């Protein structure tokens, strides 16, 4: 047992005035290698209880590996005893060995200082101990009667100055028995006097405090035996008297026959030792998150009367009193300690064993995982992508997880696999191409788990269908009502890459967007019957082409606003045959029909215009204009050799349809397309009060035509250095543009239609209804701008420009229509490429 050394004990009172227990070597020499020169000479220590520090009591001689011979006055009936063996200095860091039993000569007299013999029994034998055996009485007498005998005393006591020993001390002495025989009380049978007389100082070298119980060695030649036990000496250690030793030859038989047997019996009767451990206690379990710790108290000596234990430490809940402890996750940055303190008790005191285990903090990341072997393009074969795990402190294992996310800036949302490798095939590129792959390393340790994410790695995707040219709806003309039976066709589209499948369909929608459109039929053409036109008029006919490949699906489309106003009983009036009837052989030649037929509505007139058609070899001599109304049906209203005609004197609020045919002097052409016009009604002016009591009659109302100024067109785009609004089609296939028209507030407005077209094209794109606000004074819609072919290009950092025109149609509630076109330089909308600085 390890004990703390303390100060020397107080002297034990003696029966004689000058006689006290001998405690140290006076006027001797220090032995710096006592553990090897005098290994059997031990120091004896005592403590009042288990909590008290041990202090030096006496010296002694190890006569067996468990038994120490000492003086009787060194043995107390209470307290704990310890022996230090193998020390060179008194306070060396050498264990103090526990004493299990003691024997004190029952005939010892403190008054007479006779029978001063005692024994100590160590709890455990000292392995490999070097002892000094107990000689027989005959051996002792044989040595002591030899005239060449030399005596030596050895001990751990104080010196002549009363100073505590540091090293073991020894002194050579002479037999001074004859000197002591002069005293009447001297008992030569039990005592033996020794000392070294110093004539100049007139003192004896001998023993002093702390040497009690130590040996007196007698040597003849090469043989040294134990001849005596230090018993008592002069009170002041600087004495003119010899030191008195127990004559061992007188007591050796009693020690062997009575002392030692009684000592062994006392081991079970006295219980002088503290509890001792036979099998050390231990904590069972691993301090790992989720595990349970229990305390095994071990095995203790038979003199142990009670064993208990308790838990403490930073990992144990406050005031915990249970038998087992559950290890929870360590959320701190330092280790958590779990301590089990085992206490073994008996009447002599308590021995504690403090057992502890520590739970490391959660794993802390040192380096992030890295992804390798990610291909740059998608393909149909398989590839193994590798994740090099991240490294962590305080981890016992690291596993990898594979995650996919939509962004390289935010945490991924979908876990797709585990392990250090991930096999990607065609289906993987199809499912996750264009997304971002992450590797997440999850570390487990005693303190819990933690994770770290790799940098993102872009997953290559199969190239989606890329539009090269958009489809066009053919056979229909903007602003004109199609003839019944017209066949619309869809053509002109192309892809920049290969499709695995392609389909064409016709759809109808209330807006010019494909979103929410209803499929009518599949195929590249559709016939516009009367029922079709009546069912879907004022809606958008859409031709949509759907392309599919490994990269996904892409839809492109074209739309046409169905502007249809059917005539009432449209029975044509026969046109008079031309006169005279030609007899020329080429009289069978028929001219082409006029085209680009359009009209401009006035207050009571409609100005019509068209484009001169081809005559097929004969000149066109005139054009015949016909008009349809609900009252008269189709009638010829005039003819002209020009490509324009004005129909005047029309009734406000009425609707008229017009068509025209060409004549080459022999034959008429087919009819042109039909143009419809509604004559506006002039709104009623506000009555002006007059002094005349009779109110002024209200004139016939005339509809107000909303004013549209060129400065009233706005877009949501920024402007370039010329003040034009820019759209960059190279960034996206389509770009949305907000177009707003400001009108004078007219409550009769039913709806407004807005569209765009490049100045180089005859067709308007994205023609659709606008949304009103501010009491019909502002109409806006989002216009989708198509890719221009050819696209703008950059020259010396400057883009070429494609200008766009804004077209609008205003439909009044009374059926009147007002339409117009704002040129590109007024609308200020253009397309250009993004050109970095040269």
Coordinates of C-alpha atoms in Angstrom, one line a residue, residues 224-432:
X224 CA 27.5 -12.0 10.6
X225 CA 24.5 -12.8 12.7
X226 CA 21.7 -10.9 14.3
X227 CA 22.7 -10.7 18.0
X228 CA 20.4 -8.1 19.5
X229 CA 17.4 -5.7 19.2
X230 CA 17.8 -1.9 19.9
X231 CA 15.9 -1.3 23.2
X232 CA 16.7 1.9 25.0
X233 CA 19.4 4.5 25.7
X234 CA 20.2 7.9 27.2
X235 CA 17.5 10.5 27.1
X236 CA 19.5 13.2 25.3
X237 CA 21.2 10.9 22.7
X238 CA 24.6 12.6 23.6
X239 CA 25.3 10.3 26.4
X240 CA 28.1 9.2 28.6
X241 CA 26.2 5.9 28.8
X242 CA 26.2 2.9 26.4
X243 CA 23.0 1.9 24.4
X244 CA 21.1 -1.1 25.7
X245 CA 20.0 -3.9 23.4
X246 CA 17.9 -7.0 23.9
X247 CA 20.1 -10.0 24.3
X248 CA 18.6 -12.1 21.5
X249 CA 20.2 -15.4 22.7
X250 CA 17.9 -15.2 25.7
X251 CA 14.6 -14.6 23.7
X252 CA 15.2 -16.5 20.4
X253 CA 13.5 -19.7 21.5
X254 CA 10.5 -17.8 22.8
X255 CA 10.3 -15.9 19.6
X256 CA 10.3 -19.1 17.5
X257 CA 8.1 -21.1 19.7
X258 CA 5.6 -18.6 21.0
X259 CA 5.9 -15.3 19.1
X260 CA 5.8 -16.5 15.5
X261 CA 2.9 -19.1 16.0
X262 CA 0.9 -16.4 17.9
X263 CA 1.6 -13.9 15.2
X264 CA 0.1 -16.2 12.5
X265 CA -3.0 -16.8 14.7
X266 CA -3.4 -13.0 15.1
X267 CA -3.6 -12.6 11.4
X268 CA -7.2 -13.7 11.5
X269 CA -8.0 -12.6 15.1
X270 CA -6.6 -9.1 15.2
X271 CA -7.5 -7.7 11.8
X272 CA -4.9 -5.0 12.1
X273 CA -4.8 -4.3 8.4
X274 CA -7.1 -2.2 6.2
X275 CA -9.1 -4.0 3.5
X276 CA -6.9 -5.2 0.7
X277 CA -7.8 -5.8 -2.9
X278 CA -7.4 -9.3 -4.4
X279 CA -8.9 -8.6 -7.8
X280 CA -8.9 -5.0 -8.8
X281 CA -12.3 -3.3 -9.4
X282 CA -13.0 -2.2 -13.0
X283 CA -15.5 -0.4 -15.1
X284 CA -17.4 -2.7 -17.5
X285 CA -18.4 -1.2 -20.9
X286 CA -17.1 1.3 -23.4
X287 CA -17.6 5.1 -23.0
X288 CA -19.3 5.3 -26.3
X289 CA -22.6 7.0 -27.1
X290 CA -25.5 4.7 -26.5
X291 CA -23.6 2.2 -24.4
X292 CA -24.1 1.4 -20.7
X293 CA -21.3 1.4 -18.0
X294 CA -21.4 -0.7 -14.9
X295 CA -19.0 -0.9 -12.0
X296 CA -17.4 -4.2 -11.0
X297 CA -16.2 -3.8 -7.4
X298 CA -13.6 -6.6 -7.7
X299 CA -12.6 -9.0 -4.9
X300 CA -11.3 -7.9 -1.5
X301 CA -9.6 -9.5 1.5
X302 CA -11.6 -11.5 4.0
X303 CA -11.2 -8.7 6.6
X304 CA -13.4 -6.5 4.5
X305 CA -16.8 -5.9 6.1
X306 CA -18.5 -3.6 3.5
X307 CA -18.1 -2.7 -0.2
X308 CA -19.9 0.1 -1.9
X309 CA -19.5 2.3 -4.9
X310 CA -20.8 5.5 -6.4
X311 CA -20.7 7.3 -9.8
X312 CA -19.4 10.8 -10.4
X313 CA -17.6 12.8 -13.2
X314 CA -18.6 15.3 -15.9
X315 CA -20.5 12.6 -17.8
X316 CA -22.7 11.5 -14.9
X317 CA -25.9 13.3 -14.2
X318 CA -26.0 15.3 -11.0
X319 CA -27.0 13.4 -7.9
X320 CA -27.0 10.1 -9.9
X321 CA -27.5 7.1 -7.6
X322 CA -28.1 4.2 -10.1
X323 CA -26.1 1.1 -10.6
X324 CA -25.4 1.6 -14.3
X325 CA -24.8 4.8 -16.3
X326 CA -26.1 5.3 -19.8
X327 CA -23.5 7.1 -22.0
X328 CA -25.1 10.0 -23.9
X329 CA -23.8 12.0 -26.9
X330 CA -21.0 14.3 -25.9
X331 CA -22.1 17.7 -27.3
X332 CA -19.1 19.6 -25.8
X333 CA -15.7 20.1 -27.2
X334 CA -13.9 18.3 -24.4
X335 CA -13.8 14.8 -23.1
X336 CA -16.4 13.6 -20.5
X337 CA -15.3 11.6 -17.6
X338 CA -17.2 8.7 -15.9
X339 CA -15.8 7.9 -12.5
X340 CA -16.7 4.9 -10.3
X341 CA -15.3 5.1 -6.7
X342 CA -15.2 1.7 -4.9
X343 CA -15.0 1.8 -1.1
X344 CA -14.0 -1.2 1.0
X345 CA -14.4 -0.9 4.8
X346 CA -13.5 -2.6 8.0
X347 CA -12.9 -1.5 11.6
X348 CA -9.5 -0.1 10.7
X349 CA -10.7 2.2 8.0
X350 CA -11.7 2.5 4.4
X351 CA -9.8 1.9 1.2
X352 CA -10.9 3.6 -2.0
X353 CA -10.3 2.7 -5.6
X354 CA -11.1 5.4 -8.1
X355 CA -11.8 4.1 -11.6
X356 CA -12.4 6.4 -14.6
X357 CA -13.0 6.2 -18.3
X358 CA -13.3 9.2 -20.6
X359 CA -15.6 9.7 -23.5
X360 CA -14.0 11.7 -26.3
X361 CA -15.7 14.7 -27.9
X362 CA -17.7 14.1 -31.1
X363 CA -15.5 13.6 -34.1
X364 CA -14.1 16.9 -35.4
X365 CA -13.5 17.3 -39.1
X366 CA -9.9 17.8 -40.3
X367 CA -10.4 17.5 -44.0
X368 CA -13.4 17.3 -46.3
X369 CA -14.2 14.4 -48.6
X370 CA -13.3 14.7 -52.3
X371 CA -15.1 13.4 -55.4
X372 CA -12.9 12.0 -58.2
X373 CA -13.5 10.4 -61.6
X374 CA -16.7 12.4 -62.5
X375 CA -17.0 12.4 -66.3
X376 CA -17.4 15.6 -68.2
X377 CA -20.1 14.3 -70.5
X378 CA -23.0 11.9 -70.1
X379 CA -22.8 8.6 -72.0
X380 CA -24.6 5.2 -72.1
X381 CA -21.9 3.2 -70.4
X382 CA -21.1 2.8 -66.7
X383 CA -18.5 4.8 -64.7
X384 CA -17.4 4.4 -61.1
X385 CA -17.2 7.7 -59.3
X386 CA -15.0 7.7 -56.1
X387 CA -15.3 9.6 -52.9
X388 CA -12.2 9.9 -50.8
X389 CA -13.5 10.1 -47.2
X390 CA -13.0 13.1 -45.0
X391 CA -10.7 12.8 -42.0
X392 CA -11.7 13.4 -38.4
X393 CA -10.3 13.5 -34.9
X394 CA -11.8 11.3 -32.2
X395 CA -13.5 9.0 -34.8
X396 CA -13.7 5.2 -34.8
X397 CA -15.3 4.8 -38.2
X398 CA -16.1 6.9 -41.3
X399 CA -18.7 6.1 -43.9
X400 CA -19.7 7.9 -47.1
X401 CA -23.1 8.9 -48.4
X402 CA -24.0 10.2 -51.9
X403 CA -26.4 13.1 -52.2
X404 CA -27.8 15.0 -55.1
X405 CA -29.0 18.7 -55.0
X406 CA -30.3 21.3 -57.4
X407 CA -27.7 23.9 -56.5
X408 CA -24.0 24.2 -55.7
X409 CA -24.8 26.8 -53.0
X410 CA -27.3 25.0 -50.9
X411 CA -27.4 21.6 -49.0
X412 CA -28.5 18.7 -51.2
X413 CA -31.9 17.1 -50.6
X414 CA -31.8 13.6 -52.0
X415 CA -29.6 10.7 -50.8
X416 CA -28.9 8.3 -53.7
X417 CA -26.4 5.9 -52.3
X418 CA -23.7 4.9 -49.8
X419 CA -20.1 3.7 -49.9
X420 CA -16.8 4.9 -51.3
X421 CA -17.9 4.4 -55.0
X422 CA -21.0 5.2 -56.9
X423 CA -21.7 3.6 -60.3
X424 CA -23.3 5.9 -62.8
X425 CA -25.0 4.7 -66.0
X426 CA -27.3 6.1 -68.6
X427 CA -30.3 6.1 -66.3
X428 CA -28.3 8.0 -63.7
X429 CA -27.3 10.7 -66.2
X430 CA -30.9 10.9 -67.4
X431 CA -32.3 11.2 -63.8
X432 CA -29.8 13.6 -62.3

